[in-house]
Structures are given as C-alpha cells and as structure tokens.
Amino acid sequence: MRFHRLRVLRRFPHPGRGFTQGLIVTDGVAWESTGLYGESELRRYRLGAGQPEASAPLPPELFAEGICRAGGAIWQLTWRERTALRWHPDTLELLATVPYNREGWGICEAGEHLLTSDGSGELVRRDPQTLAPLDVVKIRCEGARVSGLNDLAWANGRIWANILLQPCLAGIDPGTGEVTDIVDARSLRERHWGDPQAVLNGIAALPGDGEFMLTGKTWRFIYHVRLVPAGPRAPGRRHRRPADLLSPGG
C-alpha cells in the first residue's frame, strides 16, 4: 500500500461553480459535467477562464454524472435514468443517446475498454462504442470491500477514484480490483458553510506523472496537484486500517 499527500501546484477559478460530477482536462481545455435536475449541463472552458465558453443543457428529467473522452467523442452518464449521451467535444453537438444498465456515477477510459462506477464497490468494464457491460471488477482494500466509488480517472495503469463524501482518492489495480494507493486530499477541503453537498468530486488525470486536476461540487477553484509520498502509514491517528479511510465513517 502506498500513501500520498497532495502538493498544490496551481489553482484556477471554477467557471460557473457547477455541481461537478465529472471532469476532463486536455491541453489546458476542460470539459465538465454538472448535475442536478433542471440544471445539468456539459460545459467547456479553458483553464483560467471566468465563465464557460460553451455549454449544452440536458433535458430537465436527466441528472448528469461522469464524463470521459473515448473514440473522438465524450460520453456523459446520467444518474438514475440509465441513459448515456455521446457528444462532439468541439461543438458540443449531441451525437447519440444510449441505454445502459445500472446507475451512472463515474466513467473513464482504461485501455481498450471503459470503466463505470455506480456508487457501490464494483466497477463495470464496458464496450467503448456501445457501453455494453463486459465484466465486473470488485474493489477491495486489504480484504475489506470499498463502497462509494464516484468520479473516475485513468493514469499510469491505475484507476483513480473519488470516494463519496471522503476527502481522499483511491488508486486501484484494474486487474485485481485491489486498492494500491490512498491519497489524503484533506488539504483541498474548501469551506462552504451550510452546504453539505459541497464535497470533493471531479478528478482529471494530466500527462505529468502523478499529476491531476481536482475540484468539488460548487467549489471556488480547480486545483492542479501532484502526488507526494506520505510514508508507510495511513494518515490520521484514529485510522487503524487503510480501509477505514475509504469507508463512510472514515
């Protein structure tokens, strides 16, 4: 097990301060999926901009969730509607809608396949063209089941996941489903008094080794961070096991 803390390299304004459900960053351009019924959108902006340069609203009955770029298009999941939307990344033109099984939370491209989360302790490997399920990866941390897997990213042969309501990230071996890395992200916790939903969510992998863009729901900033080794023990005195960091009570 490897433990990391975060070094903040730079921060950018969060255009529109959306209810972030998914984030992609490529060459300084960000695509963001924002949630809530009647407010869900796909947005595009350049890092550092004060407002989105383009946005595409979803129908009010759809609650947008995670996004990923695959095959020259952007896939966007929805929460309980079991419908995925396929967008052109430049024009934000809707190209197709596709049904899929399970709730939609996070999605990332992982080699030849896509991986999706649904808030449980399982990830589903899917066909990148149809989202048809291929198999299920059960996630464990030192033998304990992990739940609350949310937004996903892929970097250096690992799946990186936000954990619901937790100020941490998990790095996961896609073959075994074992958590190999835990990232203490408490240094990024923004204070939003009276808003319990303003939690860490939104992770985008960058080309630099161990570098990510991170934000949260309605956060003021998007943070460019680098993973820094944190030693052999789990952070926090009250945590007896690494799995405790990833549990709802951790």
XYZ file of C-alpha atoms in Angstrom:
250
model
C 0.000 0.000 0.000
C 1.282 3.448 -0.933
C 0.132 6.635 0.820
C 0.274 10.102 -0.696
C -0.490 13.675 0.171
C -1.135 16.496 -2.285
C 1.121 19.343 -3.330
C -0.875 22.162 -4.926
C 0.970 23.480 -7.956
C -1.615 25.983 -9.117
C -5.265 26.832 -8.768
C -7.758 28.138 -11.305
C -11.217 29.717 -10.954
C -14.063 27.242 -11.280
C -16.224 28.747 -14.065
C -19.860 28.842 -13.060
C -19.041 26.920 -9.854
C -21.065 23.989 -11.121
C -22.323 20.955 -9.226
C -19.376 18.955 -10.537
C -19.982 15.310 -11.427
C -17.228 14.707 -13.978
C -14.103 16.453 -15.263
C -11.747 16.057 -18.248
C -8.719 18.263 -18.979
C -6.697 18.137 -22.216
C -4.082 20.712 -23.266
C -5.482 23.355 -20.940
C -9.108 22.844 -22.006
C -11.621 21.441 -19.530
C -14.915 19.674 -20.072
C -17.139 19.490 -17.027
C -20.361 17.618 -16.351
C -22.607 19.403 -13.863
C -25.543 17.731 -12.146
C -28.947 18.409 -10.561
C -32.312 18.026 -12.247
C -33.131 21.026 -14.374
C -29.546 22.338 -14.149
C -27.417 19.583 -15.684
C -25.017 20.587 -18.455
C -21.904 19.680 -20.355
C -19.536 22.659 -20.244
C -16.270 23.506 -21.972
C -13.795 26.193 -20.924
C -10.107 26.992 -20.926
C -8.405 26.769 -17.552
C -8.206 30.226 -16.037
C -11.394 31.481 -17.699
C -14.060 33.080 -15.557
C -17.015 31.605 -17.442
C -17.633 28.586 -19.707
C -17.075 29.301 -23.398
C -19.736 26.773 -24.410
C -22.392 24.699 -22.685
C -25.058 22.190 -23.643
C -28.005 21.794 -21.246
C -29.593 18.407 -20.675
C -33.357 17.822 -20.605
C -34.730 18.610 -17.125
C -35.544 14.963 -16.420
C -31.848 13.986 -16.685
C -29.290 14.308 -13.857
C -25.809 14.442 -15.413
C -22.949 12.432 -13.927
C -19.434 11.377 -15.003
C -17.798 12.016 -18.373
C -14.892 10.608 -20.346
C -13.404 11.091 -23.793
C -13.226 7.997 -25.985
C -13.105 7.418 -29.721
C -13.169 11.110 -30.579
C -16.342 11.782 -28.578
C -17.375 12.484 -24.992
C -19.561 10.044 -23.093
C -21.734 11.542 -20.362
C -23.616 9.341 -17.912
C -26.853 10.139 -16.104
C -27.645 9.163 -12.544
C -30.845 7.103 -12.298
C -32.143 7.441 -15.845
C -29.781 4.761 -17.242
C -29.180 6.856 -20.336
C -25.772 7.909 -21.672
C -25.220 10.844 -24.011
C -22.497 10.964 -26.662
C -21.250 14.465 -27.557
C -18.932 16.026 -30.112
C -16.129 17.535 -27.979
C -15.682 20.697 -30.065
C -19.236 21.657 -30.999
C -20.993 20.023 -28.029
C -23.449 18.600 -30.525
C -25.410 15.635 -29.191
C -24.491 12.660 -31.364
C -26.446 9.832 -29.745
C -28.235 8.614 -26.631
C -27.592 5.060 -25.482
C -29.260 2.990 -22.750
C -27.109 1.137 -20.229
C -27.616 -0.898 -17.078
C -27.047 0.352 -13.518
C -26.927 3.872 -12.156
C -24.347 6.214 -13.659
C -21.743 7.854 -11.405
C -18.217 7.907 -12.861
C -16.656 6.800 -16.139
C -13.129 6.648 -17.553
C -11.299 5.137 -20.497
C -8.982 2.332 -19.381
C -7.025 0.887 -22.279
C -9.362 -0.788 -24.748
C -12.420 -0.516 -22.519
C -14.395 1.934 -20.422
C -14.969 1.554 -16.699
C -18.025 2.895 -14.888
C -18.971 3.276 -11.235
C -22.395 3.377 -9.600
C -21.613 4.331 -6.011
C -21.096 0.728 -4.956
C -17.883 -1.259 -4.514
C -17.969 -2.526 -8.099
C -16.719 -1.156 -11.400
C -18.176 -2.354 -14.702
C -15.899 -2.821 -17.706
C -17.784 -1.763 -20.865
C -17.559 -1.680 -24.633
C -16.353 1.828 -25.640
C -18.768 2.032 -28.576
C -21.994 0.712 -27.055
C -21.442 0.781 -23.260
C -22.500 -2.864 -23.187
C -21.246 -4.479 -19.940
C -18.372 -6.933 -20.337
C -17.468 -7.871 -16.768
C -17.419 -6.597 -13.193
C -14.405 -5.669 -11.073
C -14.988 -5.928 -7.305
C -12.921 -3.392 -5.349
C -11.171 -4.376 -2.118
C -8.737 -2.716 0.282
C -6.732 -5.250 2.291
C -9.639 -7.664 2.088
C -12.333 -5.137 3.006
C -14.922 -4.104 0.462
C -14.767 -0.475 -0.709
C -18.005 1.408 -1.431
C -18.903 4.883 -2.639
C -16.784 4.827 -5.809
C -17.632 8.032 -7.645
C -15.803 10.034 -10.339
C -13.030 8.095 -12.104
C -9.797 8.806 -13.971
C -7.136 6.603 -15.598
C -3.396 7.199 -15.226
C -0.244 5.077 -15.204
C -2.132 1.792 -15.390
C -4.314 2.614 -12.380
C -7.902 3.652 -11.854
C -8.146 6.733 -9.636
C -11.449 7.284 -7.855
C -13.141 9.875 -5.721
C -14.771 8.235 -2.707
C -18.242 9.582 -1.889
C -18.139 12.108 0.998
C -14.482 11.345 1.748
C -11.530 13.773 1.340
C -9.385 11.109 -0.267
C -8.676 9.332 -3.537
C -8.082 5.648 -4.172
C -5.710 4.187 -6.752
C -6.921 0.781 -7.928
C -5.310 -2.094 -9.818
C -7.733 -2.749 -12.723
C -6.812 -6.428 -12.923
C -7.301 -7.433 -9.301
C -9.561 -4.647 -8.051
C -7.183 -4.117 -5.121
C -6.599 -0.603 -3.775
C -2.864 0.056 -4.105
C -2.749 3.789 -3.322
C -4.559 6.114 -0.933
C -4.313 9.891 -1.341
C -5.032 12.185 1.605
C -6.826 15.156 0.000
C -7.830 16.985 3.188
C -5.587 19.918 2.270
C -8.035 20.758 -0.550
C -11.156 20.886 1.564
C -12.909 24.182 0.805
C -15.210 25.580 3.449
C -18.781 26.037 2.300
C -20.777 26.754 5.431
C -24.285 25.279 5.359
C -23.733 23.272 2.168
C -23.088 19.594 2.997
C -23.057 18.694 -0.694
C -20.012 20.855 -1.482
C -17.692 17.841 -1.398
C -14.630 16.781 -3.349
C -15.740 15.407 -6.718
C -14.121 15.796 -10.117
C -10.791 14.198 -10.992
C -8.904 14.567 -14.272
C -5.543 12.908 -14.929
C -2.778 15.006 -16.507
C 0.246 13.878 -18.563
C 2.718 14.606 -15.743
C 3.478 11.609 -13.529
C 1.149 11.735 -10.529
C -0.497 14.999 -11.579
C -4.243 15.677 -11.546
C -6.825 18.423 -11.701
C -9.235 18.215 -8.755
C -12.317 20.163 -7.754
C -15.611 19.736 -5.925
C -19.303 20.469 -6.176
C -19.789 24.271 -6.292
C -16.144 24.796 -5.297
C -14.495 28.142 -5.987
C -11.365 26.655 -7.516
C -9.950 23.844 -9.636
C -6.604 22.637 -8.290
C -3.594 21.366 -10.222
C -1.948 18.915 -7.825
C 0.896 16.431 -7.679
C 1.021 13.295 -5.530
C 3.781 13.317 -2.913
C 4.788 10.208 -0.906
C 3.403 10.370 2.638
C 5.237 7.498 4.311
C 4.261 3.914 5.174
C 1.288 4.600 7.471
C -2.274 5.672 6.856
C -2.765 9.385 7.691
C -4.794 10.278 10.759
C -4.279 8.899 14.248
C -7.740 7.453 14.552
C -7.401 5.271 11.447
C -6.279 1.778 12.328
C -6.535 0.311 8.840
C -6.172 1.794 5.345
C -9.711 0.589 4.575
C -11.065 2.918 7.286
C -10.059 5.918 5.186
C -12.319 4.724 2.378
C -15.386 3.894 4.479
C -18.376 6.194 5.071
C -17.339 6.595 8.691
C -13.642 7.049 7.911
